[in-house]
Short mmCIF file of C-alpha atoms in Angstrom, two decimals:
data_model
loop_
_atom_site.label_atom_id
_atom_site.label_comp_id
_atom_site.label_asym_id
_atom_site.label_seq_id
_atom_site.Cartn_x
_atom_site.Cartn_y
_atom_site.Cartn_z
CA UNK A 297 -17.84 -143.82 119.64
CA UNK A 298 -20.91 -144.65 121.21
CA UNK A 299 -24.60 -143.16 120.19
CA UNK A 300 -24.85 -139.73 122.37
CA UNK A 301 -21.14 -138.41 121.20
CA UNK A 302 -22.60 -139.44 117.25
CA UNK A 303 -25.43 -136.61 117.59
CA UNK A 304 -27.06 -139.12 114.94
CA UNK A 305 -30.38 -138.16 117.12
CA UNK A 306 -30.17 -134.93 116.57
CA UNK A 307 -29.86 -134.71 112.38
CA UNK A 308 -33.04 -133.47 110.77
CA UNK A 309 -34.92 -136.66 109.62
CA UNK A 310 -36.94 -136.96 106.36
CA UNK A 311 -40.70 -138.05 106.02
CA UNK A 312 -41.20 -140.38 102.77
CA UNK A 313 -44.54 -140.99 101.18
CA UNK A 314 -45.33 -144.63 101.59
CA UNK A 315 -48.85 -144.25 99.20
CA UNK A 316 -51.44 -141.90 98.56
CA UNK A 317 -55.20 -143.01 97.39
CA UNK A 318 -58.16 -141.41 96.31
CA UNK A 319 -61.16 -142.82 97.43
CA UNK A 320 -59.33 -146.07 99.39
CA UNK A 321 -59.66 -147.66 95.92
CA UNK A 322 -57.31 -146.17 93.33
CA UNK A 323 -53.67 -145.92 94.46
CA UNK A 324 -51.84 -142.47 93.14
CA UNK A 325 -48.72 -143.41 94.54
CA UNK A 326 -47.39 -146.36 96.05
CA UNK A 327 -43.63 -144.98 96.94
CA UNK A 328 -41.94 -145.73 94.35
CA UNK A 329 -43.95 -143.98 91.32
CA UNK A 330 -47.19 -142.97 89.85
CA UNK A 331 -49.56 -145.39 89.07
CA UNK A 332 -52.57 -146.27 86.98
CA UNK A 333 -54.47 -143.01 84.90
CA UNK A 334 -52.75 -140.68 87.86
CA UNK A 335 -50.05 -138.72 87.09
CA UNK A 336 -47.85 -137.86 90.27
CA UNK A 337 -44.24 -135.83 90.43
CA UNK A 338 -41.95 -136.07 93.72
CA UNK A 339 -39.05 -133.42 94.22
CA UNK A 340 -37.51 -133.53 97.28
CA UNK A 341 -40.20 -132.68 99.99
CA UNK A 342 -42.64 -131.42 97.27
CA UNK A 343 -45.50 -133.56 95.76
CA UNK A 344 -48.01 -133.09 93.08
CA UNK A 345 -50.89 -134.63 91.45
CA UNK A 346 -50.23 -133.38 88.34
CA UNK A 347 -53.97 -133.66 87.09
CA UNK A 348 -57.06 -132.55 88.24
CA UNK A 349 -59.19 -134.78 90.39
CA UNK A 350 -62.53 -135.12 89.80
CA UNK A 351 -65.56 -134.27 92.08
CA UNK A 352 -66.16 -138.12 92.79
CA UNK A 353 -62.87 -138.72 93.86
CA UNK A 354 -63.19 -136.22 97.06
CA UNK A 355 -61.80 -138.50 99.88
CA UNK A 356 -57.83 -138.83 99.99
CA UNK A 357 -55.47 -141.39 102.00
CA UNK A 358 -51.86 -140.17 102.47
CA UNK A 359 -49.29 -142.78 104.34
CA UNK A 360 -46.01 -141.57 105.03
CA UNK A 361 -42.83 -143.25 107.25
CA UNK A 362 -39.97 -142.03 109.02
CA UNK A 363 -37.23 -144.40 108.50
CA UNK A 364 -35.78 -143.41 112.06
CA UNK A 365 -35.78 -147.13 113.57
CA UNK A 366 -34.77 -146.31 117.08
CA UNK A 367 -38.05 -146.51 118.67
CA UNK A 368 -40.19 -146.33 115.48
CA UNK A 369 -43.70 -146.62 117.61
CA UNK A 370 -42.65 -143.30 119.22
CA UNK A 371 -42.37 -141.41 115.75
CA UNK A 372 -45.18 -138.57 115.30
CA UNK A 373 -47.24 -136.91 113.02
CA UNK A 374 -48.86 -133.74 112.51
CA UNK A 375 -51.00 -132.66 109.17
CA UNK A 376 -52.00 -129.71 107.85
CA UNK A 377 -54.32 -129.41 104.66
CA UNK A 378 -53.86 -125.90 103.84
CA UNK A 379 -57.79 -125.00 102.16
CA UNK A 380 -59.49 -127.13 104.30
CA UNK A 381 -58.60 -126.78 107.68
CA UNK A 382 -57.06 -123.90 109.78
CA UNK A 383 -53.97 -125.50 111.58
CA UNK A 384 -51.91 -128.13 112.11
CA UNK A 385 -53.08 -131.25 113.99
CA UNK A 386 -51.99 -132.19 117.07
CA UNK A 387 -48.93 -135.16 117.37
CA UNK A 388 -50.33 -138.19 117.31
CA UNK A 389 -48.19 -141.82 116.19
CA UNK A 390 -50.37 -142.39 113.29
CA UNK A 391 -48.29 -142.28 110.12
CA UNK A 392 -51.68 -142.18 107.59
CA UNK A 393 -54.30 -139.44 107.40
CA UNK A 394 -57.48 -139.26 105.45
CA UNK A 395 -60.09 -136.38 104.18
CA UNK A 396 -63.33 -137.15 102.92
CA UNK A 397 -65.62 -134.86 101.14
CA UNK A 398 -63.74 -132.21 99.83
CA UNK A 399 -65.42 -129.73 98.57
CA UNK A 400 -63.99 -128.64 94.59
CA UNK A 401 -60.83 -126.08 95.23
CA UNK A 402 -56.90 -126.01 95.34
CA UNK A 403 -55.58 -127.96 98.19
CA UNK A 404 -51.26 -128.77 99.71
CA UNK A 405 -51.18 -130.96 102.83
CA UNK A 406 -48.34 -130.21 104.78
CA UNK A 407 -47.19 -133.01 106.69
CA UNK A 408 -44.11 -133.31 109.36
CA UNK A 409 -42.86 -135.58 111.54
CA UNK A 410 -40.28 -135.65 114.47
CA UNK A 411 -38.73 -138.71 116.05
CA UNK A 412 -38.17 -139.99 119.64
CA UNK A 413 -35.80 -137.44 120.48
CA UNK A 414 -38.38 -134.40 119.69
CA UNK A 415 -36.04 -133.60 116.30
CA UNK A 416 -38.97 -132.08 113.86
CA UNK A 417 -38.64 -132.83 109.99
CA UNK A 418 -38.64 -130.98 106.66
CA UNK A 419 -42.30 -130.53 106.16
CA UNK A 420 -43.69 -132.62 103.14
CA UNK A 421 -46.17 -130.74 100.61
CA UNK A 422 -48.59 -132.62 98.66
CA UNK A 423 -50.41 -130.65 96.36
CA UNK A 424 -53.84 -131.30 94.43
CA UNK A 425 -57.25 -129.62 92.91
CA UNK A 426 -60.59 -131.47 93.04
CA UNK A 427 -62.62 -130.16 90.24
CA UNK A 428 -65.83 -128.60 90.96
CA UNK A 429 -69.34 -131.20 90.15
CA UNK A 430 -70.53 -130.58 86.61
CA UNK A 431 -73.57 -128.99 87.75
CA UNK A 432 -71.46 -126.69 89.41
CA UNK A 433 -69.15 -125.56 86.39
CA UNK A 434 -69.27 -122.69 84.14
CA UNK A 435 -70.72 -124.57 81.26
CA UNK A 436 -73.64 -125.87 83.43
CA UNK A 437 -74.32 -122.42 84.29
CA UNK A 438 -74.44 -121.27 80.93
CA UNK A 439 -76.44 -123.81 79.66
CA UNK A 440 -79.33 -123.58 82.71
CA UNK A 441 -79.13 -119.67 81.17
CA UNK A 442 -80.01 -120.70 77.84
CA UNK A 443 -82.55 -122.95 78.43
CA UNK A 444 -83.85 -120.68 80.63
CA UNK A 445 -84.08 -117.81 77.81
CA UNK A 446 -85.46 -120.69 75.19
CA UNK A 447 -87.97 -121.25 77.91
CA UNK A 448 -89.18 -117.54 78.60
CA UNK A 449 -88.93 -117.02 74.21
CA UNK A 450 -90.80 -120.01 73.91
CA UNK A 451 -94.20 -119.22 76.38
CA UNK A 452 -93.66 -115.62 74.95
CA UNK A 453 -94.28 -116.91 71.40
CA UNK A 454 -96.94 -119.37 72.43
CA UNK A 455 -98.95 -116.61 74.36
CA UNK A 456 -99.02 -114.26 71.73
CA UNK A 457 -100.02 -117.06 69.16
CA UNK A 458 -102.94 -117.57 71.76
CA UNK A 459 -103.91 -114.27 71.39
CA UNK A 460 -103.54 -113.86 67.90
CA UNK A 461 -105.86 -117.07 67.57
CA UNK A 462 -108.49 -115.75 69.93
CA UNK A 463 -108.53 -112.32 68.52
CA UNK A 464 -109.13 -114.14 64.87
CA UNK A 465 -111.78 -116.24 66.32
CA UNK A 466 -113.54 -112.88 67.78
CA UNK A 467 -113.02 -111.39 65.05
CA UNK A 468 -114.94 -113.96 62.92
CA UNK A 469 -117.79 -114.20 65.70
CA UNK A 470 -117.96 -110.18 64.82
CA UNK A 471 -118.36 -110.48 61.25
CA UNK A 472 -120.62 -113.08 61.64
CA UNK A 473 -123.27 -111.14 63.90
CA UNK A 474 -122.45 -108.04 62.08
CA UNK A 475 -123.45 -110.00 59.04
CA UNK A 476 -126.31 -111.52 60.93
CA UNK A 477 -127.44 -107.77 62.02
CA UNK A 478 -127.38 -106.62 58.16
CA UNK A 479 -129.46 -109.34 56.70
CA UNK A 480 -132.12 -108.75 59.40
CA UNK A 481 -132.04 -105.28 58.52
CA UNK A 482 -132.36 -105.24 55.23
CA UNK A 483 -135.29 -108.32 55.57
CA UNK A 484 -137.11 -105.03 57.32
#
């Protein structure tokens, strides 16, 4: 049986994950588990980062393959990071994509491939959150609040004392003259 009666080129091919990095410094995945302080979970074509990454770690790498060997430089990719942008790329042979600068929010890049013979793939979901910068969290917010109301409390409290000084100082001047004004008079 030779190769066109097989219809071998005309199954649905998989794409694997071949690494994902955050940051082109800290591998999350290397395809064949999670690795270092990331925790990562694979199920069939569905991928998460199972923790939170942080506002500093904003730039992703994602490599993927499709083992279809007959003319492997003819594969192609398209990528979609649902959040971020608003469609698919176009096909293009690279088998890696990167996004840098992420703003803080909920993310899934969709990724598919097809093979020589136009035959598209299951798309591939990779799911992950970058947390928002600290300044830009709840508790920085409530904290700029309070020292904000500790600020306005504490001029409020130091302008009154100002005026409660100044008043006892004219005060004092008053007694004084009026003091002044009745020793004169009675030396009359």
């Amino acid at each position: 049986q030779d190769f066109a009666e097989s219809n071998l080129h005309k199954q649905k091919p998989f794409v694997f994950i071949r690494s994902i990095k955050v940051n082109n410094d800290s591998l999350i995945y290397n395809g064949s588990g999670s690795m270092g302080r990331y925790q990562f979970q694979l199920k069939e074509s569905n991928a998460s980062i199972n923790q939170s990454l942080a506002y500093s770690e904003n730039k992703i790498s994602v490599t993927v393959m499709l083992p279809f060997l007959m003319s492997e430089s003819n594969n192609q990719y398209s990528y979609f990071l649902q959040g971020y942008e608003n469609g698919w790329s176009e096909w293009a042979p690279s088998n890696s994509c990167e996004y840098k600068n992420l703003s803080e929010g909920n993310y899934k890049l969709l990724i598919k491939a097809r093979n020589v013979f136009g035959v598209e793939s299951n798309k591939l979901e990779i799911g992950f959150e970058i947390l928002a910068p600290w300044y830009r969290t709840l508790y920085s917010y409530f904290g700029g609040l309070a020292l904000l109301v500790i600020l306005i409390v504490l001029i409020t409290y130091l302008v009154q004392k100002r005026h409660r000084d100044e008043k006892y100082k004219l005060e004092n001047i008053i007694n004084l003259r009026t003091s002044e004004i009745i020793n004169q008079k009675s030396k009359i």
